Amino acid sequence: MYETIKGQDPSIYESMIKEAQRQSEGIELIPSENYVSQAVLEANGSILTNKYSEGYPGKRYYGGQENVDVIENLAIDRAKELFGAEHVNVQPYSGSPANTAVYFALLEFGDTIMGLKLDHGGHITHGLPIAYSGKAYNFVQYGVNPQTGRLDMDEVRKLALENKPKMIVAGYTAYPRDIDWKAFREIADEVGAIAFADISHTAGLIAGKALESPVPFFDVVMTTTHKTMRGPRGAIIMCKEKYAKDIDRAVFPGLQGGPHENAIAGKAIAFGEALKPEFKEYAMQVRKNAEYLANELMKRDFKLISDGTDTHLILADLTNKNVPGKIAQIALDRVGITLNKNTIPDDPRSPFDPSGIRLGTPAITTRGMKEPEMEKVADWIDRVISNVENESALAEIKNEVKEMCLKFPVPGIKL
Ligand code: DSN
């Protein structure tokens, strides 16, 4: 792999090859990560990166657009077909700029919006006070029920009636349960708010018909195109036709300059892959694997927020194990199991040293791992958490992890 880089820039090559080894010899459980296909990799690393194309297909500012126009239109058409969307903008560079564009398009600075608190599973762009979203808008933050770990729609409604937000954001980064989109729609209608869904985490499951879609009910839906969507890093914004002009203007020229047509080609390819029947099987298996892994962890006395999962994502509170999330992450990294430390709702610890871990099944399912492998993963996690300082135990687990992983090749990696 990467022979040209090897010859030209050995320092970069060395780290790229080590990263390819890490990805293929280890178990990737970060729920927002995945392995893209060789075709997506090729598009993302292609000559399309050379081209500037400010504007939209048919209405560009520079010449030489005949090929990128075809590509961008294919990305739009495929996204429309996949999600049943009225209008799609495929240019956002990633999730945070896309969410910022949605706010910029449809709100005035200082307007009231509702979003989920960060330590309850929301995202920094959903109103974290120190982030741009929290500074530019008046975010009212809702939470999950502390007992159940689930959204309390009565509480969401109460806050909405009290605060009369102009927009309500639903869709999260660390929430393991399915979302009642219709209930959000009803609340938004009751207070005259725009309903905005950020489905970055679950878009692949929605596209694969393994979870219900907010697209028919919501005014605007944003998703990143990596994560469960298994495309390149990037995002798209879908909306009802009546918001199309405002959304497009907010993305360009409101916030962005030239779109990254190499990434847009990757998005088009990923949407094409997601339109195939195999992707439905993938999406279902991601959920089955997550449910199986959650049950195996609970059998080993892991306390899961909301006692399980409906999605690809599991959030565990390690307080009863006496191992903070940070120590767990480091020890698991040492055996080749990658996940992330994470806050739990109302975490008494800090975000940099929180009580929990967040894990998920999109990447390992792409490799073809199924229920028997989930049992092994749960067992390894349990053994690591019980042996965070036991060097020989960690070394033994590392060998077992590597042996299993090498039986499940990663797309795009040939070592
Ligand atoms: N960093 C992403 C995640 O891990 O969920 C969200 O932006």
Short mmCIF file of C-alpha atoms and ligand atoms in Angstrom, two decimals:
data_model
loop_
_atom_site.label_atom_id
_atom_site.label_comp_id
_atom_site.label_asym_id
_atom_site.label_seq_id
_atom_site.Cartn_x
_atom_site.Cartn_y
_atom_site.Cartn_z
CA MET A 1 0.00 0.00 0.00
CA TYR A 2 1.02 3.62 -0.54
CA GLU A 3 4.19 2.86 -2.54
CA THR A 4 4.40 6.40 -3.94
CA ILE A 5 4.21 7.98 -0.49
CA LYS A 6 6.79 5.44 0.72
CA GLY A 7 9.28 6.70 -1.86
CA GLN A 8 8.52 10.39 -1.47
CA ASP A 9 7.76 10.90 2.21
CA PRO A 10 8.83 7.99 4.43
CA SER A 11 7.86 9.73 7.69
CA ILE A 12 4.22 10.03 6.67
CA TYR A 13 4.31 6.55 5.12
CA GLU A 14 5.54 4.96 8.33
CA SER A 15 2.63 6.34 10.36
CA MET A 16 0.10 5.47 7.65
CA ILE A 17 1.24 1.86 7.56
CA LYS A 18 1.23 1.62 11.34
CA GLU A 19 -2.30 3.01 11.30
CA ALA A 20 -3.34 0.41 8.69
CA GLN A 21 -1.88 -2.27 10.99
CA ARG A 22 -3.69 -0.82 14.00
CA GLN A 23 -6.98 -0.79 12.10
CA SER A 24 -6.65 -4.37 10.89
CA GLU A 25 -5.17 -5.98 14.03
CA GLY A 26 -7.53 -4.33 16.50
CA ILE A 27 -11.22 -4.16 17.29
CA GLU A 28 -12.75 -0.80 16.42
CA LEU A 29 -15.61 -0.04 18.77
CA ILE A 30 -15.80 3.77 18.53
CA PRO A 31 -19.45 4.02 17.46
CA SER A 32 -18.86 6.96 15.12
CA GLU A 33 -16.15 5.14 13.12
CA ASN A 34 -16.38 2.66 10.29
CA TYR A 35 -14.39 1.23 7.37
CA VAL A 36 -15.24 2.66 3.95
CA SER A 37 -15.10 0.63 0.74
CA GLN A 38 -12.15 0.68 -1.66
CA ALA A 39 -14.33 2.68 -4.09
CA VAL A 40 -15.02 5.39 -1.49
CA LEU A 41 -11.31 5.51 -0.64
CA GLU A 42 -10.39 5.92 -4.30
CA ALA A 43 -12.88 8.75 -4.86
CA ASN A 44 -11.75 10.56 -1.74
CA GLY A 45 -8.10 10.34 -2.78
CA SER A 46 -8.75 11.19 -6.42
CA ILE A 47 -7.94 14.04 -8.82
CA LEU A 48 -11.32 15.57 -7.96
CA THR A 49 -9.46 17.23 -5.10
CA ASN A 50 -7.86 19.50 -7.73
CA LYS A 51 -11.11 21.20 -8.73
CA TYR A 52 -12.77 24.33 -7.35
CA SER A 53 -16.53 24.49 -7.91
CA GLU A 54 -18.12 27.29 -5.84
CA GLY A 55 -21.84 27.39 -6.49
CA TYR A 56 -24.21 24.56 -7.31
CA PRO A 57 -24.58 22.26 -10.36
CA GLY A 58 -25.43 24.40 -13.38
CA LYS A 59 -24.69 27.65 -11.46
CA ARG A 60 -20.96 27.72 -10.75
CA TYR A 61 -18.53 30.60 -10.59
CA TYR A 62 -15.53 28.97 -12.33
CA GLY A 63 -15.22 27.10 -15.62
CA GLY A 64 -14.58 23.41 -16.20
CA GLN A 65 -17.55 22.10 -14.23
CA GLU A 66 -19.02 19.58 -16.67
CA ASN A 67 -17.78 16.54 -14.76
CA VAL A 68 -18.19 17.66 -11.17
CA ASP A 69 -21.74 18.78 -11.97
CA VAL A 70 -22.59 15.20 -13.00
CA ILE A 71 -21.01 13.83 -9.81
CA GLU A 72 -22.71 16.31 -7.48
CA ASN A 73 -26.11 15.72 -9.12
CA LEU A 74 -25.65 11.96 -8.71
CA ALA A 75 -24.88 12.45 -5.01
CA ILE A 76 -28.01 14.60 -4.62
CA ASP A 77 -30.28 12.19 -6.52
CA ARG A 78 -29.03 9.14 -4.65
CA ALA A 79 -29.43 10.83 -1.26
CA LYS A 80 -32.98 11.85 -2.22
CA GLU A 81 -33.80 8.27 -3.21
CA LEU A 82 -32.16 6.75 -0.13
CA PHE A 83 -33.90 8.98 2.42
CA GLY A 84 -36.99 10.12 0.48
CA ALA A 85 -35.90 13.75 0.91
CA GLU A 86 -37.40 16.69 -1.00
CA HIS A 87 -34.15 18.66 -1.18
CA VAL A 88 -30.53 17.72 -0.43
CA ASN A 89 -27.38 19.80 -0.12
CA VAL A 90 -24.32 17.52 -0.33
CA GLN A 91 -21.64 20.19 0.14
CA PRO A 92 -21.16 20.49 3.93
CA TYR A 93 -17.59 19.68 4.93
CA SER A 94 -18.67 17.86 8.09
CA GLY A 95 -21.32 17.67 10.79
CA SER A 96 -20.42 20.78 12.79
CA PRO A 97 -20.39 23.14 9.77
CA ALA A 98 -23.60 21.52 8.55
CA ASN A 99 -25.40 22.13 11.85
CA THR A 100 -24.04 25.67 11.91
CA ALA A 101 -25.40 26.19 8.38
CA VAL A 102 -28.85 24.98 9.44
CA TYR A 103 -28.95 27.46 12.33
CA PHE A 104 -27.55 30.24 10.14
CA ALA A 105 -30.19 29.53 7.47
CA LEU A 106 -33.25 29.41 9.67
CA LEU A 107 -32.57 31.45 12.82
CA GLU A 108 -31.45 34.91 13.90
CA PHE A 109 -28.54 35.18 16.35
CA GLY A 110 -29.88 35.00 19.89
CA ASP A 111 -32.97 32.97 18.96
CA THR A 112 -34.08 30.27 21.37
CA ILE A 113 -33.38 26.63 20.40
CA MET A 114 -33.72 23.40 22.34
CA GLY A 115 -31.06 20.68 22.26
CA LEU A 116 -29.91 17.79 24.45
CA LYS A 117 -27.21 18.48 27.07
CA LEU A 118 -23.74 17.28 26.11
CA ASP A 119 -23.32 15.00 29.13
CA HIS A 120 -26.73 13.46 28.40
CA GLY A 121 -25.69 12.52 24.86
CA GLY A 122 -26.00 15.77 22.88
CA HIS A 123 -23.33 17.22 20.63
CA ILE A 124 -21.18 20.33 21.04
CA THR A 125 -23.17 21.93 18.20
CA HIS A 126 -26.40 21.33 20.13
CA GLY A 127 -25.77 24.25 22.45
CA LEU A 128 -22.67 23.60 24.55
CA PRO A 129 -22.24 26.98 26.30
CA ILE A 130 -18.54 27.34 25.37
CA ALA A 131 -19.12 26.33 21.73
CA TYR A 132 -20.19 28.59 18.85
CA SER A 133 -23.72 27.15 18.97
CA GLY A 134 -24.07 27.99 22.66
CA LYS A 135 -22.69 31.50 22.20
CA ALA A 136 -24.59 32.46 19.05
CA TYR A 137 -28.02 31.18 20.12
CA ASN A 138 -30.06 30.95 23.29
CA PHE A 139 -29.99 27.19 23.81
CA VAL A 140 -32.34 25.65 26.34
CA GLN A 141 -31.00 22.22 27.13
CA TYR A 142 -33.16 19.22 27.87
CA GLY A 143 -31.93 16.01 29.48
CA VAL A 144 -32.69 12.33 29.80
CA ASN A 145 -34.55 10.90 32.77
CA PRO A 146 -31.85 10.08 35.38
CA GLN A 147 -33.57 6.82 36.40
CA THR A 148 -34.28 5.38 32.96
CA GLY A 149 -31.51 7.05 30.93
CA ARG A 150 -34.18 7.71 28.29
CA LEU A 151 -35.66 10.89 26.87
CA ASP A 152 -38.66 12.09 28.81
CA MET A 153 -41.00 13.53 26.19
CA ASP A 154 -43.23 15.13 28.86
CA GLU A 155 -40.19 17.04 30.08
CA VAL A 156 -39.27 18.06 26.51
CA ARG A 157 -42.84 19.30 25.97
CA LYS A 158 -42.86 21.21 29.27
CA LEU A 159 -39.59 22.98 28.41
CA ALA A 160 -40.86 23.75 24.91
CA LEU A 161 -44.09 25.28 26.23
CA GLU A 162 -42.13 27.35 28.76
CA ASN A 163 -39.47 28.60 26.35
CA LYS A 164 -41.23 28.72 22.97
CA PRO A 165 -38.12 27.80 20.95
CA LYS A 166 -37.87 28.68 17.29
CA MET A 167 -36.21 25.31 16.66
CA ILE A 168 -36.00 21.94 18.44
CA VAL A 169 -32.99 19.71 17.77
CA ALA A 170 -33.37 15.93 18.12
CA GLY A 171 -30.76 13.27 17.31
CA TYR A 172 -27.65 12.65 19.41
CA THR A 173 -24.09 11.39 19.73
CA ALA A 174 -24.31 9.26 22.84
CA TYR A 175 -27.91 8.11 23.19
CA PRO A 176 -28.46 4.36 22.81
CA ARG A 177 -32.21 4.37 22.24
CA ASP A 178 -34.49 4.93 19.28
CA ILE A 179 -36.07 8.38 19.06
CA ASP A 180 -39.80 9.10 18.92
CA TRP A 181 -39.67 11.48 15.94
CA LYS A 182 -43.45 11.86 15.79
CA ALA A 183 -43.57 13.02 19.41
CA PHE A 184 -40.92 15.66 18.62
CA ARG A 185 -42.91 16.75 15.57
CA GLU A 186 -46.05 17.16 17.68
CA ILE A 187 -44.23 19.25 20.28
CA ALA A 188 -42.62 21.40 17.58
CA ASP A 189 -46.05 21.97 16.01
CA GLU A 190 -47.58 22.86 19.36
CA VAL A 191 -45.05 25.68 19.93
CA GLY A 192 -44.51 26.65 16.27
CA ALA A 193 -40.89 25.46 16.18
CA ILE A 194 -38.84 24.13 13.29
CA ALA A 195 -38.11 20.41 13.83
CA PHE A 196 -34.46 19.66 13.10
CA ALA A 197 -32.97 16.14 13.32
CA ASP A 198 -29.25 15.43 13.51
CA ILE A 199 -29.11 11.74 12.52
CA SER A 200 -25.33 11.62 12.14
CA HIS A 201 -25.03 8.53 14.32
CA THR A 202 -27.94 6.49 13.00
CA ALA A 203 -28.21 7.56 9.33
CA GLY A 204 -26.92 4.20 8.06
CA LEU A 205 -29.46 2.35 10.20
CA ILE A 206 -32.20 4.65 8.92
CA ALA A 207 -31.05 4.29 5.31
CA GLY A 208 -30.93 0.50 5.82
CA LYS A 209 -34.49 0.56 7.22
CA ALA A 210 -33.34 -0.76 10.59
CA LEU A 211 -34.65 2.36 12.37
CA GLU A 212 -37.51 4.76 11.68
CA SER A 213 -36.68 7.86 9.66
CA PRO A 214 -37.42 11.44 10.74
CA VAL A 215 -37.24 12.65 7.11
CA PRO A 216 -41.01 12.44 6.47
CA PHE A 217 -41.83 14.35 9.68
CA PHE A 218 -39.01 16.84 10.16
CA ASP A 219 -38.39 20.16 8.44
CA VAL A 220 -34.64 19.66 8.26
CA VAL A 221 -32.44 16.59 8.73
CA MET A 222 -28.65 16.65 8.82
CA THR A 223 -26.32 13.69 8.76
CA THR A 224 -22.63 13.13 8.56
CA THR A 225 -21.77 10.71 5.78
CA HIS A 226 -19.24 8.57 7.66
CA LYS A 227 -20.27 6.74 10.86
CA THR A 228 -23.02 4.16 10.16
CA MET A 229 -23.48 5.72 6.68
CA ARG A 230 -20.04 4.27 5.79
CA GLY A 231 -19.05 7.02 3.39
CA PRO A 232 -16.28 9.63 3.46
CA ARG A 233 -15.93 12.25 6.17
CA GLY A 234 -18.53 14.90 5.34
CA ALA A 235 -22.19 15.76 5.77
CA ILE A 236 -25.42 16.46 3.93
CA ILE A 237 -28.47 18.55 4.79
CA MET A 238 -31.92 17.36 3.76
CA CYS A 239 -34.96 19.61 4.01
CA LYS A 240 -38.46 20.31 2.83
CA GLU A 241 -38.55 22.29 -0.41
CA LYS A 242 -39.69 25.46 1.36
CA TYR A 243 -36.35 25.67 3.23
CA ALA A 244 -34.17 24.69 0.24
CA LYS A 245 -33.11 28.17 -0.85
CA ASP A 246 -32.21 29.30 2.68
CA ILE A 247 -30.24 26.13 3.39
CA ASP A 248 -28.30 26.33 0.11
CA ARG A 249 -27.46 30.00 0.65
CA ALA A 250 -26.32 29.33 4.21
CA VAL A 251 -23.94 26.56 3.09
CA PHE A 252 -22.58 28.60 0.15
CA PRO A 253 -21.77 31.45 0.27
CA GLY A 254 -22.94 31.80 3.88
CA LEU A 255 -20.40 29.52 5.52
CA GLN A 256 -18.33 27.63 2.99
CA GLY A 257 -16.36 28.32 -0.15
CA GLY A 258 -15.53 25.62 -2.69
CA PRO A 259 -17.09 22.23 -1.98
CA HIS A 260 -14.80 19.21 -1.77
CA GLU A 261 -15.85 17.35 -4.91
CA ASN A 262 -13.60 14.38 -4.07
CA ALA A 263 -15.64 13.90 -0.88
CA ILE A 264 -18.88 14.49 -2.77
CA ALA A 265 -17.94 11.70 -5.20
CA GLY A 266 -17.27 9.49 -2.16
CA LYS A 267 -20.68 10.43 -0.76
CA ALA A 268 -22.35 9.53 -4.10
CA ILE A 269 -20.59 6.15 -4.10
CA ALA A 270 -21.53 5.46 -0.48
CA PHE A 271 -25.18 6.35 -1.17
CA GLY A 272 -25.08 3.98 -4.15
CA GLU A 273 -23.75 1.24 -1.88
CA ALA A 274 -26.45 1.99 0.70
CA LEU A 275 -29.16 1.63 -1.95
CA LYS A 276 -28.16 -2.03 -2.48
CA PRO A 277 -30.03 -4.80 -0.60
CA GLU A 278 -26.82 -5.88 1.22
CA PHE A 279 -26.81 -2.59 3.08
CA LYS A 280 -30.15 -3.45 4.73
CA GLU A 281 -28.58 -6.70 5.98
CA TYR A 282 -25.61 -4.71 7.26
CA ALA A 283 -27.83 -2.24 9.12
CA MET A 284 -29.85 -5.02 10.74
CA GLN A 285 -26.69 -6.87 11.76
CA VAL A 286 -25.22 -3.70 13.32
CA ARG A 287 -28.27 -3.55 15.58
CA LYS A 288 -28.26 -7.28 16.32
CA ASN A 289 -24.57 -7.18 17.20
CA ALA A 290 -25.06 -4.17 19.48
CA GLU A 291 -27.96 -5.81 21.29
CA TYR A 292 -26.03 -9.06 21.68
CA LEU A 293 -22.92 -7.26 22.92
CA ALA A 294 -25.00 -5.20 25.36
CA ASN A 295 -26.58 -8.36 26.79
CA GLU A 296 -23.20 -10.10 27.09
CA LEU A 297 -21.82 -7.06 28.93
CA MET A 298 -24.82 -6.91 31.29
CA LYS A 299 -24.33 -10.65 32.05
CA ARG A 300 -20.85 -9.61 33.22
CA ASP A 301 -22.32 -6.97 35.55
CA PHE A 302 -21.72 -3.94 33.33
CA LYS A 303 -24.26 -1.19 34.07
CA LEU A 304 -25.55 0.16 30.78
CA ILE A 305 -27.30 3.50 30.53
CA SER A 306 -30.96 2.72 29.72
CA ASP A 307 -30.17 -0.98 30.33
CA GLY A 308 -29.38 -1.74 26.71
CA THR A 309 -29.57 -0.35 23.22
CA ASP A 310 -31.90 -0.04 20.21
CA THR A 311 -29.14 1.23 17.96
CA HIS A 312 -25.46 0.63 17.20
CA LEU A 313 -24.32 2.34 20.40
CA ILE A 314 -23.79 1.30 24.01
CA LEU A 315 -23.01 3.60 26.93
CA ALA A 316 -21.66 1.93 30.06
CA ASP A 317 -21.24 3.41 33.54
CA LEU A 318 -18.11 1.81 35.05
CA THR A 319 -18.62 3.19 38.57
CA ASN A 320 -19.44 -0.27 39.99
CA LYS A 321 -16.25 -1.65 38.42
CA ASN A 322 -14.13 1.00 40.20
CA VAL A 323 -12.40 1.80 36.91
CA PRO A 324 -12.90 5.31 35.47
CA GLY A 325 -13.58 5.61 31.74
CA LYS A 326 -10.15 7.06 31.02
CA ILE A 327 -8.26 4.17 32.64
CA ALA A 328 -10.55 1.70 30.86
CA GLN A 329 -9.92 3.36 27.48
CA ILE A 330 -6.14 3.28 27.98
CA ALA A 331 -6.09 -0.37 29.11
CA LEU A 332 -8.36 -1.45 26.25
CA ASP A 333 -6.19 0.46 23.78
CA ARG A 334 -3.25 -1.58 24.96
CA VAL A 335 -4.92 -4.84 23.87
CA GLY A 336 -6.10 -3.40 20.55
CA ILE A 337 -9.70 -2.64 21.54
CA THR A 338 -10.53 0.98 20.69
CA LEU A 339 -13.46 2.80 22.24
CA ASN A 340 -13.89 6.14 23.94
CA LYS A 341 -14.25 7.32 27.50
CA ASN A 342 -17.56 9.13 27.82
CA THR A 343 -19.64 11.07 30.30
CA ILE A 344 -22.76 9.44 31.66
CA PRO A 345 -25.86 11.57 32.33
CA ASP A 346 -25.12 14.01 35.23
CA ASP A 347 -21.62 12.58 35.49
CA PRO A 348 -20.00 13.48 38.82
CA ARG A 349 -16.59 13.26 37.08
CA SER A 350 -15.14 15.59 34.42
CA PRO A 351 -15.54 15.11 30.62
CA PHE A 352 -11.80 14.43 30.36
CA ASP A 353 -11.93 11.80 33.10
CA PRO A 354 -15.54 10.61 33.03
CA SER A 355 -17.33 7.63 34.58
CA GLY A 356 -18.23 5.81 31.42
CA ILE A 357 -17.26 4.33 28.09
CA ARG A 358 -19.07 4.53 24.74
CA LEU A 359 -18.83 1.70 22.25
CA GLY A 360 -20.63 0.42 19.18
CA THR A 361 -20.76 -2.09 16.36
CA PRO A 362 -20.69 -0.29 12.94
CA ALA A 363 -17.02 -1.01 12.16
CA ILE A 364 -16.80 -4.60 13.42
CA THR A 365 -20.02 -5.45 11.56
CA THR A 366 -18.48 -4.13 8.33
CA ARG A 367 -15.69 -6.69 8.86
CA GLY A 368 -18.30 -9.46 9.01
CA MET A 369 -18.23 -10.07 12.76
CA LYS A 370 -21.43 -11.50 14.22
CA GLU A 371 -22.85 -12.76 17.52
CA PRO A 372 -20.07 -15.32 18.32
CA GLU A 373 -17.48 -12.55 17.98
CA MET A 374 -19.59 -10.20 20.15
CA GLU A 375 -19.40 -12.75 22.96
CA LYS A 376 -15.61 -12.76 22.68
CA VAL A 377 -15.49 -8.95 22.61
CA ALA A 378 -17.59 -8.75 25.79
CA ASP A 379 -15.34 -11.30 27.44
CA TRP A 380 -12.17 -9.40 26.50
CA ILE A 381 -13.61 -6.08 27.71
CA ASP A 382 -14.53 -7.71 31.01
CA ARG A 383 -11.09 -9.30 31.42
CA VAL A 384 -9.32 -6.02 30.60
CA ILE A 385 -11.46 -4.01 33.07
CA SER A 386 -10.65 -6.59 35.76
CA ASN A 387 -6.92 -6.49 34.93
CA VAL A 388 -6.09 -2.89 34.03
CA GLU A 389 -2.63 -3.14 35.63
CA ASN A 390 -1.88 -6.80 34.95
CA GLU A 391 0.74 -6.74 32.18
CA SER A 392 0.72 -10.46 31.41
CA ALA A 393 -3.08 -10.65 31.29
CA LEU A 394 -3.18 -7.67 28.90
CA ALA A 395 -0.46 -9.21 26.69
CA GLU A 396 -2.39 -12.48 26.49
CA ILE A 397 -5.63 -10.69 25.53
CA LYS A 398 -3.80 -8.61 22.92
CA ASN A 399 -2.66 -11.81 21.15
CA GLU A 400 -6.17 -13.27 21.23
CA VAL A 401 -7.63 -10.03 19.80
CA LYS A 402 -5.08 -9.92 16.98
CA GLU A 403 -5.60 -13.59 16.11
CA MET A 404 -9.34 -13.09 15.71
CA CYS A 405 -9.07 -9.77 13.86
CA LEU A 406 -6.77 -11.16 11.18
CA LYS A 407 -9.60 -13.55 10.19
CA PHE A 408 -11.78 -10.53 9.31
CA PRO A 409 -10.06 -8.35 6.68
CA VAL A 410 -10.69 -4.61 6.61
CA PRO A 411 -11.88 -3.17 3.26
CA GLY A 412 -9.15 -1.13 1.62
CA ILE A 413 -6.28 -2.54 3.71
CA LYS A 414 -3.80 -4.91 2.06
CA LEU A 415 -0.73 -5.45 4.20
N1 DSN B 1 -17.10 12.91 17.10
C1 DSN B 1 -18.40 12.38 16.82
C2 DSN B 1 -18.71 11.20 17.64
O1 DSN B 1 -17.78 10.50 17.99
O2 DSN B 1 -19.86 10.95 17.95
C3 DSN B 1 -19.48 13.40 16.93
O3 DSN B 1 -19.11 14.53 16.25
#
